[in-house]
């Protein structure tokens, strides 16, 4: 037939989005909901069935009660120098696993930045990627509160990171606190003021450096430890702030990585 007018195309688009006029989409929506519920119920049944076969907590025959956790608990303080057994375990015995988790955070933020990366200024305006103009007006109450609270948040986050080998905490939790403080600062004073001391360039340098330092420290520790050689990170006296071997520098690297990730998101 004859070609459609531009207004006809717009009407067709509206009709295709209108579920009430599209019986196929209505049917598909019902089937989708039914199948989703069925799959969820099936998954729940499988998980409940699997959990019913798990051994009871605390039994001596449990697979978790073997020589590995026993070594962590009995020899952990002597071998890692960390009073916090959990931190000593995840940042020495299993620091390779933690390095993988930190790398996941790094890759996640890289993916987000790549998706938002449009260098052409005109294209940015056309795609409406610059949303600074949509920010709410600066709130006086929020600014006053943030001016008082932000330094405390940053100090507390640093404290959690530096004392991760002595008390509950470490790089992940301390980095989350610092990242939250940076979000509060940006919300109170705006991105323009925040970027005076923490812009995209500094973000990239800090994030990449933290991950590389973690990798180099862990590589050195694994190589020297595996071959019975002395490494450059003394264990120190358990309970002192400068103790725990590689735990303190790795905690700093992890905390930096987590803080950058949270702020970037």
Tab-separated table of C-alpha atoms in Angstrom:
chain	number	residue	atom	x	y	z
A	1	UNK	CA	0.000	0.000	0.000
A	2	UNK	CA	1.012	3.680	0.032
A	3	UNK	CA	3.760	4.742	2.477
A	4	UNK	CA	2.682	5.867	5.932
A	5	UNK	CA	2.747	9.476	6.991
A	6	UNK	CA	5.185	10.415	9.827
A	7	UNK	CA	2.227	10.816	12.177
A	8	UNK	CA	1.148	7.248	11.362
A	9	UNK	CA	4.544	5.903	12.426
A	10	UNK	CA	4.228	7.694	15.766
A	11	UNK	CA	0.760	6.194	16.245
A	12	UNK	CA	2.079	2.703	15.457
A	13	UNK	CA	4.873	3.147	18.029
A	14	UNK	CA	2.381	4.211	20.679
A	15	UNK	CA	0.158	1.241	19.899
A	16	UNK	CA	3.123	-1.176	20.134
A	17	UNK	CA	3.858	0.157	23.631
A	18	UNK	CA	0.225	0.010	24.694
A	19	UNK	CA	-0.353	-3.384	26.334
A	20	UNK	CA	-4.119	-2.951	26.267
A	21	UNK	CA	-4.092	-2.960	22.434
A	22	UNK	CA	-1.514	-5.699	22.009
A	23	UNK	CA	-2.897	-9.128	22.857
A	24	UNK	CA	0.440	-10.843	22.228
A	25	UNK	CA	2.211	-8.731	24.813
A	26	UNK	CA	-0.587	-9.278	27.313
A	27	UNK	CA	-0.371	-13.053	26.838
A	28	UNK	CA	3.429	-13.000	27.018
A	29	UNK	CA	3.290	-10.965	30.228
A	30	UNK	CA	0.991	-13.513	31.895
A	31	UNK	CA	3.140	-16.463	30.766
A	32	UNK	CA	6.296	-14.667	31.927
A	33	UNK	CA	4.877	-14.092	35.415
A	34	UNK	CA	3.657	-17.698	35.687
A	35	UNK	CA	6.992	-19.163	34.565
A	36	UNK	CA	8.909	-16.839	36.909
A	37	UNK	CA	6.844	-17.941	39.901
A	38	UNK	CA	7.260	-21.595	38.920
A	39	UNK	CA	11.048	-21.292	38.619
A	40	UNK	CA	11.282	-19.475	41.976
A	41	UNK	CA	9.198	-22.144	43.716
A	42	UNK	CA	11.288	-24.899	42.138
A	43	UNK	CA	14.507	-23.207	43.253
A	44	UNK	CA	13.199	-22.805	46.805
A	45	UNK	CA	12.274	-26.509	46.931
A	46	UNK	CA	15.728	-27.551	45.683
A	47	UNK	CA	17.479	-25.330	48.253
A	48	UNK	CA	15.295	-26.554	51.137
A	49	UNK	CA	15.918	-30.164	50.070
A	50	UNK	CA	19.678	-29.545	49.948
A	51	UNK	CA	19.720	-27.794	53.338
A	52	UNK	CA	17.895	-30.734	54.949
A	53	UNK	CA	20.929	-32.926	54.196
A	54	UNK	CA	23.466	-30.539	55.743
A	55	UNK	CA	25.097	-31.761	58.982
A	56	UNK	CA	24.105	-30.142	62.268
A	57	UNK	CA	26.107	-27.186	63.529
A	58	UNK	CA	28.997	-28.074	65.821
A	59	UNK	CA	29.260	-31.793	65.080
A	60	UNK	CA	32.805	-33.162	65.145
A	61	UNK	CA	32.190	-35.014	61.904
A	62	UNK	CA	31.338	-31.820	60.000
A	63	UNK	CA	33.531	-31.194	56.965
A	64	UNK	CA	34.202	-27.660	58.276
A	65	UNK	CA	35.772	-29.045	61.462
A	66	UNK	CA	39.060	-30.129	59.943
A	67	UNK	CA	42.738	-29.227	60.086
A	68	UNK	CA	42.325	-26.010	58.032
A	69	UNK	CA	40.223	-23.909	60.471
A	70	UNK	CA	42.075	-25.534	63.350
A	71	UNK	CA	45.328	-24.195	61.872
A	72	UNK	CA	43.806	-20.719	61.469
A	73	UNK	CA	42.712	-20.619	65.108
A	74	UNK	CA	45.662	-22.273	66.843
A	75	UNK	CA	48.557	-21.001	64.723
A	76	UNK	CA	47.030	-17.855	63.219
A	77	UNK	CA	48.368	-15.361	65.767
A	78	UNK	CA	51.885	-16.761	65.567
A	79	UNK	CA	52.011	-17.007	61.765
A	80	UNK	CA	50.175	-13.790	60.811
A	81	UNK	CA	50.793	-11.523	63.805
A	82	UNK	CA	47.126	-10.465	63.681
A	83	UNK	CA	44.983	-10.404	66.822
A	84	UNK	CA	41.886	-10.497	64.611
A	85	UNK	CA	41.810	-14.122	63.425
A	86	UNK	CA	39.349	-13.425	60.592
A	87	UNK	CA	41.478	-10.616	59.125
A	88	UNK	CA	44.595	-12.724	59.503
A	89	UNK	CA	42.906	-15.519	57.581
A	90	UNK	CA	41.484	-13.529	54.661
A	91	UNK	CA	44.544	-11.292	54.141
A	92	UNK	CA	47.338	-13.865	54.516
A	93	UNK	CA	46.240	-17.476	54.104
A	94	UNK	CA	43.525	-16.488	51.609
A	95	UNK	CA	44.821	-13.146	50.380
A	96	UNK	CA	44.653	-14.466	46.810
A	97	UNK	CA	40.854	-14.834	47.192
A	98	UNK	CA	40.590	-11.313	48.603
A	99	UNK	CA	42.668	-10.022	45.692
A	100	UNK	CA	40.067	-11.571	43.382
A	101	UNK	CA	37.264	-9.767	45.233
A	102	UNK	CA	39.149	-6.469	44.986
A	103	UNK	CA	39.689	-7.047	41.270
A	104	UNK	CA	35.945	-7.596	40.842
A	105	UNK	CA	35.308	-4.161	42.379
A	106	UNK	CA	37.884	-2.649	40.033
A	107	UNK	CA	36.320	-4.270	36.964
A	108	UNK	CA	32.809	-3.246	38.045
A	109	UNK	CA	33.716	0.433	38.230
A	110	UNK	CA	35.646	0.207	34.956
A	111	UNK	CA	32.508	-1.146	33.257
A	112	UNK	CA	30.375	1.668	34.684
A	113	UNK	CA	32.889	4.297	33.568
A	114	UNK	CA	33.117	2.800	30.067
A	115	UNK	CA	29.335	2.857	29.702
A	116	UNK	CA	29.273	6.536	30.701
A	117	UNK	CA	32.365	7.535	28.729
A	118	UNK	CA	31.457	10.007	25.978
A	119	UNK	CA	34.284	12.425	25.252
A	120	UNK	CA	32.551	14.564	22.634
A	121	UNK	CA	31.044	17.561	24.463
A	122	UNK	CA	28.270	18.098	21.905
A	123	UNK	CA	27.333	14.431	22.028
A	124	UNK	CA	27.194	14.592	25.827
A	125	UNK	CA	24.737	17.468	25.655
A	126	UNK	CA	22.669	15.707	23.010
A	127	UNK	CA	22.477	12.516	25.086
A	128	UNK	CA	21.878	14.588	28.221
A	129	UNK	CA	24.653	12.827	30.151
A	130	UNK	CA	25.642	15.939	32.108
A	131	UNK	CA	23.165	16.031	34.973
A	132	UNK	CA	24.887	18.662	37.095
A	133	UNK	CA	22.126	21.128	36.249
A	134	UNK	CA	19.542	18.763	37.689
A	135	UNK	CA	21.106	18.755	41.138
A	136	UNK	CA	18.960	20.294	43.866
A	137	UNK	CA	19.923	23.663	45.271
A	138	UNK	CA	22.486	23.453	48.040
A	139	UNK	CA	20.802	22.891	51.362
A	140	UNK	CA	22.136	25.075	54.189
A	141	UNK	CA	21.219	22.550	56.889
A	142	UNK	CA	22.868	19.709	54.972
A	143	UNK	CA	26.019	21.787	54.436
A	144	UNK	CA	26.293	22.658	58.123
A	145	UNK	CA	25.750	19.045	59.195
A	146	UNK	CA	28.158	17.684	56.558
A	147	UNK	CA	30.841	20.172	57.604
A	148	UNK	CA	30.629	18.750	61.118
A	149	UNK	CA	30.038	15.065	60.324
A	150	UNK	CA	32.257	14.439	57.249
A	151	UNK	CA	35.632	14.797	59.072
A	152	UNK	CA	34.380	12.409	61.768
A	153	UNK	CA	33.250	9.896	59.134
A	154	UNK	CA	36.612	10.045	57.346
A	155	UNK	CA	38.560	9.667	60.601
A	156	UNK	CA	36.383	6.739	61.688
A	157	UNK	CA	36.854	5.038	58.295
A	158	UNK	CA	40.636	5.471	58.537
A	159	UNK	CA	40.552	4.104	62.090
A	160	UNK	CA	38.632	0.993	60.956
A	161	UNK	CA	41.146	0.356	58.145
A	162	UNK	CA	44.272	0.867	60.273
A	163	UNK	CA	42.929	-1.281	63.130
A	164	UNK	CA	41.573	-4.104	60.982
A	165	UNK	CA	44.220	-6.516	62.281
A	166	UNK	CA	43.518	-5.592	65.912
A	167	UNK	CA	39.720	-5.385	66.077
A	168	UNK	CA	36.642	-6.076	63.913
A	169	UNK	CA	36.914	-4.078	60.705
A	170	UNK	CA	39.458	-3.757	57.928
A	171	UNK	CA	39.661	-2.521	54.368
A	172	UNK	CA	36.171	-3.464	53.171
A	173	UNK	CA	34.214	-1.947	56.055
A	174	UNK	CA	36.518	1.063	56.490
A	175	UNK	CA	36.451	1.770	52.750
A	176	UNK	CA	32.650	1.638	52.781
A	177	UNK	CA	32.569	4.260	55.573
A	178	UNK	CA	34.959	6.590	53.712
A	179	UNK	CA	32.999	6.125	50.466
A	180	UNK	CA	29.779	7.051	52.276
A	181	UNK	CA	31.484	10.153	53.671
A	182	UNK	CA	32.562	11.211	50.176
A	183	UNK	CA	29.005	10.758	48.894
A	184	UNK	CA	27.707	12.942	51.741
A	185	UNK	CA	30.328	15.606	50.984
A	186	UNK	CA	29.418	15.628	47.276
A	187	UNK	CA	25.694	15.784	48.085
A	188	UNK	CA	26.214	18.715	50.453
A	189	UNK	CA	28.772	20.820	48.575
A	190	UNK	CA	28.361	19.664	44.958
A	191	UNK	CA	30.579	17.842	42.487
A	192	UNK	CA	32.449	20.990	41.483
A	193	UNK	CA	33.872	21.483	44.977
A	194	UNK	CA	34.517	17.753	45.414
A	195	UNK	CA	36.477	17.599	42.159
A	196	UNK	CA	38.964	20.166	43.427
A	197	UNK	CA	40.616	17.408	45.468
A	198	UNK	CA	39.143	14.226	43.933
A	199	UNK	CA	38.466	14.335	40.204
A	200	UNK	CA	38.442	11.590	37.562
A	201	UNK	CA	42.219	11.742	37.023
A	202	UNK	CA	43.020	11.371	40.728
A	203	UNK	CA	40.383	8.631	40.975
A	204	UNK	CA	42.074	6.578	38.235
A	205	UNK	CA	45.555	7.040	39.725
A	206	UNK	CA	44.465	6.097	43.249
A	207	UNK	CA	42.364	3.111	42.182
A	208	UNK	CA	44.927	1.590	39.819
A	209	UNK	CA	47.814	2.196	42.244
A	210	UNK	CA	45.946	0.526	45.120
A	211	UNK	CA	45.211	-2.606	43.071
A	212	UNK	CA	48.775	-2.839	41.718
A	213	UNK	CA	50.295	-2.396	45.177
A	214	UNK	CA	48.037	-5.141	46.556
A	215	UNK	CA	49.094	-7.467	43.731
A	216	UNK	CA	52.808	-6.743	44.213
A	217	UNK	CA	52.644	-7.156	48.013
A	218	UNK	CA	50.752	-10.452	47.731
A	219	UNK	CA	53.085	-11.702	44.984
A	220	UNK	CA	56.163	-10.907	47.073
A	221	UNK	CA	54.637	-12.524	50.161
A	222	UNK	CA	53.614	-15.703	48.317
A	223	UNK	CA	56.970	-16.067	46.587
A	224	UNK	CA	59.121	-15.561	49.692
A	225	UNK	CA	56.750	-17.508	51.953
A	226	UNK	CA	56.556	-20.464	49.576
A	227	UNK	CA	60.333	-20.654	49.387
A	228	UNK	CA	61.047	-20.088	53.078
A	229	UNK	CA	62.743	-16.732	52.439
A	230	UNK	CA	62.586	-13.626	54.623
A	231	UNK	CA	60.087	-11.051	53.475
A	232	UNK	CA	60.192	-7.312	54.070
A	233	UNK	CA	57.020	-7.179	56.219
A	234	UNK	CA	57.870	-8.062	59.849
A	235	UNK	CA	55.056	-9.492	61.960
A	236	UNK	CA	55.861	-7.184	64.870
A	237	UNK	CA	54.387	-7.504	68.330
A	238	UNK	CA	50.765	-8.755	68.254
A	239	UNK	CA	48.485	-5.975	69.466
A	240	UNK	CA	50.673	-3.104	68.210
A	241	UNK	CA	49.423	-0.896	65.398
A	242	UNK	CA	52.521	-1.721	63.306
A	243	UNK	CA	52.100	-5.484	63.318
A	244	UNK	CA	50.534	-8.218	61.229
A	245	UNK	CA	53.044	-8.265	58.375
A	246	UNK	CA	51.313	-7.638	55.046
A	247	UNK	CA	47.865	-7.175	56.628
A	248	UNK	CA	48.156	-3.438	57.346
A	249	UNK	CA	49.354	-2.347	53.862
A	250	UNK	CA	46.849	-4.661	52.160
A	251	UNK	CA	44.046	-3.285	54.334
A	252	UNK	CA	44.996	0.229	53.197
A	253	UNK	CA	44.932	-0.871	49.543
A	254	UNK	CA	41.584	-2.642	49.921
A	255	UNK	CA	40.079	0.300	51.817
A	256	UNK	CA	41.179	2.714	49.100
A	257	UNK	CA	39.729	0.467	46.405
A	258	UNK	CA	36.367	0.065	48.173
A	259	UNK	CA	36.052	3.799	48.945
A	260	UNK	CA	36.702	4.690	45.289
A	261	UNK	CA	34.216	2.053	44.098
A	262	UNK	CA	31.380	3.242	46.335
A	263	UNK	CA	31.967	6.899	45.488
A	264	UNK	CA	32.154	6.126	41.752
A	265	UNK	CA	28.831	4.276	41.784
